[in-house]
Tab-separated table of C-alpha atoms in Angstrom:
chain	number	residue	atom	x	y	z
A	1	MET	CA	78.648	100.993	73.044
A	2	ASN	CA	78.964	100.404	76.812
A	3	ALA	CA	82.176	99.859	78.753
A	4	GLN	CA	81.781	96.077	78.875
A	5	LYS	CA	81.514	95.820	75.096
A	6	LEU	CA	84.512	98.086	74.693
A	7	ARG	CA	86.521	95.742	76.937
A	8	GLU	CA	85.593	92.799	74.738
A	9	GLN	CA	86.870	94.388	71.532
A	10	PRO	CA	90.136	92.814	70.334
A	11	LEU	CA	93.188	95.063	70.360
A	12	PRO	CA	94.484	95.387	66.776
A	13	LYS	CA	97.421	93.143	65.975
A	14	ALA	CA	99.660	96.162	65.365
A	15	GLY	CA	98.907	97.397	68.873
A	16	ARG	CA	99.752	94.011	70.359
A	17	ILE	CA	103.050	93.978	68.462
A	18	VAL	CA	103.940	97.401	69.904
A	19	ILE	CA	103.225	96.174	73.448
A	20	SER	CA	105.283	93.032	72.787
A	21	ILE	CA	108.210	95.153	71.583
A	22	TYR	CA	108.107	97.199	74.805
A	23	LEU	CA	107.973	94.025	76.903
A	24	PHE	CA	111.026	92.669	75.078
A	25	GLY	CA	112.852	96.003	74.960
A	26	ALA	CA	112.617	96.846	78.666
A	27	PRO	CA	114.983	94.163	80.048
A	28	ALA	CA	117.077	94.230	76.872
A	29	LEU	CA	117.746	97.945	77.424
A	30	LEU	CA	118.586	97.244	81.075
A	31	MET	CA	121.258	94.798	79.943
A	32	LEU	CA	122.624	97.310	77.452
A	33	ALA	CA	122.698	100.052	80.105
A	34	ASP	CA	124.575	97.915	82.626
A	35	GLY	CA	127.012	96.841	79.926
A	36	ALA	CA	127.693	100.468	78.971
A	37	HIS	CA	128.145	101.381	82.642
A	38	TYR	CA	130.630	98.538	83.118
A	39	TYR	CA	132.773	100.019	80.327
A	40	ASP	CA	132.575	103.504	81.930
A	41	HIS	CA	130.169	105.032	79.397
A	42	TYR	CA	128.244	106.635	82.240
A	43	LEU	CA	126.119	109.193	80.402
A	44	ILE	CA	125.102	106.749	77.648
A	45	ALA	CA	124.323	104.110	80.284
A	46	ASN	CA	122.139	106.558	82.211
A	47	VAL	CA	120.130	107.543	79.145
A	48	ILE	CA	119.601	103.909	78.098
A	49	PHE	CA	118.653	103.002	81.680
A	50	LYS	CA	115.921	105.667	81.715
A	51	MET	CA	114.673	104.396	78.334
A	52	ALA	CA	114.431	100.923	79.879
A	53	LEU	CA	112.309	102.297	82.731
A	54	VAL	CA	109.971	103.995	80.238
A	55	ALA	CA	109.682	100.703	78.346
A	56	PHE	CA	108.801	98.890	81.578
A	57	ILE	CA	106.069	101.430	82.338
A	58	THR	CA	104.592	101.347	78.827
A	59	GLY	CA	104.765	97.567	78.579
A	60	SER	CA	103.179	97.139	82.022
A	61	PHE	CA	100.224	99.389	81.246
A	62	GLY	CA	99.871	97.773	77.822
A	63	LEU	CA	99.718	94.397	79.534
A	64	ALA	CA	97.103	95.719	81.956
A	65	PHE	CA	95.013	96.866	78.989
A	66	LEU	CA	95.095	93.413	77.410
A	67	LEU	CA	94.061	91.413	80.459
A	68	HIS	CA	90.405	91.068	81.402
A	69	ASP	CA	88.204	90.540	84.415
A	70	GLN	CA	89.940	89.834	87.736
A	71	GLU	CA	93.421	89.610	86.209
A	72	ASN	CA	93.158	93.244	85.118
A	73	TYR	CA	93.014	94.462	88.716
A	74	TYR	CA	96.345	92.839	89.491
A	75	ALA	CA	97.848	94.153	86.267
A	76	SER	CA	96.605	97.719	86.875
A	77	ILE	CA	97.927	97.795	90.452
A	78	GLY	CA	101.209	96.247	89.348
A	79	ALA	CA	101.633	98.715	86.474
A	80	GLY	CA	101.005	101.638	88.820
A	81	LEU	CA	103.643	100.396	91.259
A	82	VAL	CA	106.100	99.798	88.407
A	83	ALA	CA	105.569	103.409	87.295
A	84	LEU	CA	106.074	104.744	90.840
A	85	GLY	CA	109.211	102.666	91.306
A	86	ALA	CA	110.584	103.633	87.889
A	87	ILE	CA	110.261	107.366	88.704
A	88	SER	CA	112.168	106.921	91.963
A	89	ILE	CA	114.818	104.678	90.421
A	90	SER	CA	115.277	107.230	87.639
A	91	ALA	CA	116.066	109.879	90.275
A	92	MET	CA	118.495	107.490	91.973
A	93	SER	CA	120.219	106.828	88.649
A	94	THR	CA	120.797	110.563	88.192
A	95	GLU	CA	122.464	110.666	91.604
A	96	THR	CA	124.644	107.701	90.581
A	97	LEU	CA	125.546	109.460	87.316
A	98	ILE	CA	126.790	112.522	89.213
A	99	LEU	CA	128.986	110.378	91.469
A	100	ASP	CA	130.326	108.442	88.465
A	101	LEU	CA	131.221	111.643	86.614
A	102	ILE	CA	132.957	113.058	89.684
A	103	LYS	CA	134.982	109.867	90.036
A	104	ASN	CA	135.789	109.814	86.306
A	105	ASN	CA	137.147	113.378	86.448
A	106	GLY	CA	139.941	112.522	88.828
A	107	TYR	CA	138.471	113.518	92.178
A	108	SER	CA	139.961	111.749	95.165
A	109	GLU	CA	138.152	109.096	97.186
A	110	ASP	CA	137.808	111.536	100.083
A	111	GLN	CA	136.173	114.147	97.848
A	112	ILE	CA	133.779	111.560	96.432
A	113	ASN	CA	132.878	110.408	99.956
A	114	THR	CA	132.232	114.040	100.911
A	115	VAL	CA	129.750	114.379	98.045
A	116	LYS	CA	128.065	111.110	99.096
A	117	GLU	CA	127.744	112.416	102.652
A	118	ILE	CA	126.151	115.619	101.381
A	119	VAL	CA	123.701	113.680	99.228
A	120	ASN	CA	122.813	111.359	102.108
A	121	SER	CA	122.931	114.033	104.809
A	122	THR	CA	119.171	114.031	105.259
A	123	ASP	CA	116.989	111.115	106.298
A	124	ALA	CA	114.384	112.395	103.840
A	125	MET	CA	116.358	110.777	101.011
A	126	SER	CA	115.826	107.307	102.467
A	127	VAL	CA	112.224	108.049	103.379
A	128	ILE	CA	111.433	109.148	99.811
A	129	TYR	CA	113.596	106.843	97.726
A	130	LEU	CA	113.702	103.536	99.569
A	131	PRO	CA	109.969	102.642	99.868
A	132	SER	CA	109.072	103.910	96.408
A	133	GLY	CA	112.123	102.199	94.916
A	134	PHE	CA	110.849	98.863	96.206
A	135	ALA	CA	107.573	99.578	94.403
A	136	PHE	CA	109.243	98.510	91.136
A	137	PRO	CA	109.935	94.841	92.000
A	138	ILE	CA	106.696	94.602	93.997
A	139	GLY	CA	104.818	95.905	90.957
A	140	LEU	CA	106.461	93.272	88.742
A	141	VAL	CA	105.481	90.541	91.201
A	142	ILE	CA	101.852	91.747	91.240
A	143	LEU	CA	101.910	91.853	87.441
A	144	GLY	CA	103.174	88.284	87.601
A	145	ILE	CA	100.148	87.322	89.701
A	146	GLY	CA	97.878	88.807	87.043
A	147	ILE	CA	99.711	86.860	84.336
A	148	TYR	CA	99.472	83.701	86.444
A	149	LYS	CA	95.690	84.035	86.733
A	150	THR	CA	94.984	84.762	83.076
A	151	PRO	CA	94.164	81.797	80.795
A	152	TYR	CA	95.916	83.402	77.825
A	153	THR	CA	99.495	82.948	79.102
A	154	PRO	CA	101.188	79.827	80.526
A	155	GLN	CA	101.556	80.027	84.292
A	156	TYR	CA	105.281	79.252	84.282
A	157	ILE	CA	105.920	82.664	82.705
A	158	ALA	CA	104.511	84.373	85.788
A	159	LEU	CA	106.822	82.339	88.030
A	160	ILE	CA	109.850	83.325	85.939
A	161	LEU	CA	108.820	87.008	86.069
A	162	CYS	CA	108.335	86.987	89.859
A	163	GLY	CA	111.634	85.173	90.367
A	164	GLY	CA	113.404	87.586	88.016
A	165	ALA	CA	112.003	90.645	89.821
A	166	ILE	CA	113.259	89.391	93.195
A	167	PHE	CA	116.601	88.232	91.753
A	168	HIS	CA	117.155	91.591	90.017
A	169	THR	CA	116.467	93.531	93.220
A	170	VAL	CA	118.992	91.419	95.138
A	171	ALA	CA	121.536	91.823	92.305
A	172	ARG	CA	121.134	95.621	92.441
A	173	PHE	CA	121.939	95.624	96.147
A	174	VAL	CA	124.924	93.323	95.685
A	175	ASN	CA	125.996	95.488	92.710
A	176	ASP	CA	127.758	92.675	90.878
A	177	ILE	CA	127.702	92.995	87.087
A	178	SER	CA	127.494	89.219	86.514
A	179	LEU	CA	124.484	88.851	88.815
A	180	LEU	CA	122.857	91.922	87.283
A	181	LEU	CA	123.170	90.612	83.745
A	182	LEU	CA	121.998	87.151	84.770
A	183	SER	CA	118.933	88.581	86.517
A	184	GLU	CA	118.172	90.674	83.448
A	185	VAL	CA	118.385	87.575	81.263
A	186	VAL	CA	115.694	86.020	83.480
A	187	LEU	CA	113.550	89.158	83.096
A	188	LEU	CA	114.201	89.135	79.352
A	189	VAL	CA	112.978	85.535	79.046
A	190	ALA	CA	109.827	86.251	81.069
A	191	SER	CA	109.014	89.522	79.283
A	192	SER	CA	109.709	88.096	75.829
A	193	LEU	CA	107.486	85.069	76.438
A	194	THR	CA	104.759	87.330	77.812
A	195	GLY	CA	105.041	89.553	74.747
A	196	TRP	CA	104.884	86.529	72.439
A	197	PHE	CA	101.726	85.142	74.004
A	198	MET	CA	100.148	88.609	74.144
A	199	TRP	CA	100.858	88.913	70.422
A	200	GLN	CA	98.974	85.629	69.982
A	201	TYR	CA	96.219	87.023	72.228
A	202	LYS	CA	92.642	85.936	71.484
A	203	PRO	CA	90.197	88.030	73.519
A	204	TYR	CA	87.278	85.696	72.853
A	205	GLN	CA	89.172	82.546	73.854
A	206	LYS	CA	87.722	82.436	77.364
A	207	LYS	CA	84.206	83.061	76.072
A	208	ARG	CA	84.549	80.260	73.500
A	209	LYS	CA	85.814	77.851	76.148
A	210	ARG	CA	82.846	78.640	78.359
A	211	SER	CA	80.443	78.117	75.442
A	212	LEU	CA	81.980	74.711	74.675
A	213	VAL	CA	81.636	73.685	78.320
A	214	LEU	CA	77.977	74.738	78.356
A	215	LYS	CA	77.272	72.827	75.143
A	216	THR	CA	79.014	69.710	76.467
A	217	ASN	CA	77.052	69.830	79.721
A	218	HIS	CA	73.824	70.350	77.791
A	219	VAL	CA	74.476	67.263	75.658
């Protein structure tokens, strides 16, 4: 069986359910992590946050596997950028965990600022973290373009996902818990709807539509 025929084989329903669960779980875990962090459960929040990043990576690549033709290129590029961004953000979250634990153990503000200065004492940190960290929202936007172009998912879902990715990035910089949770609700809506329509996925739908058009034109 050649590669083209393999691409046309429908993914088993169980596999589509697993991908849908990851797509739903990723933003849901983000919300849970930020909630735990707000109530000073730093270690638990960090672990849940990393689980959310893994869910984003798995769900993104699962989505790339489901899409076909030109949409798959956008999905594959987007999933790769999401993975790159998730790795960098995971490293940043470990740095944040250390600072949180230092603060929680009674260290003074001056001591905490000293640690921050040590961590940020080299420009290499910004060179490594900042560009690759932006890969995460950019990857989600590119994934959104792939979703927008596919006939299997309503186009409004892609717009919600792109808007949520940009909103979430801004909320992270502002570092306001209300904005963070609101942005994650937007991501949750987009990811859940994407997962739902991927669960309803019909890989031969496009082919059937084309056949109907040909038959109509022939008549």
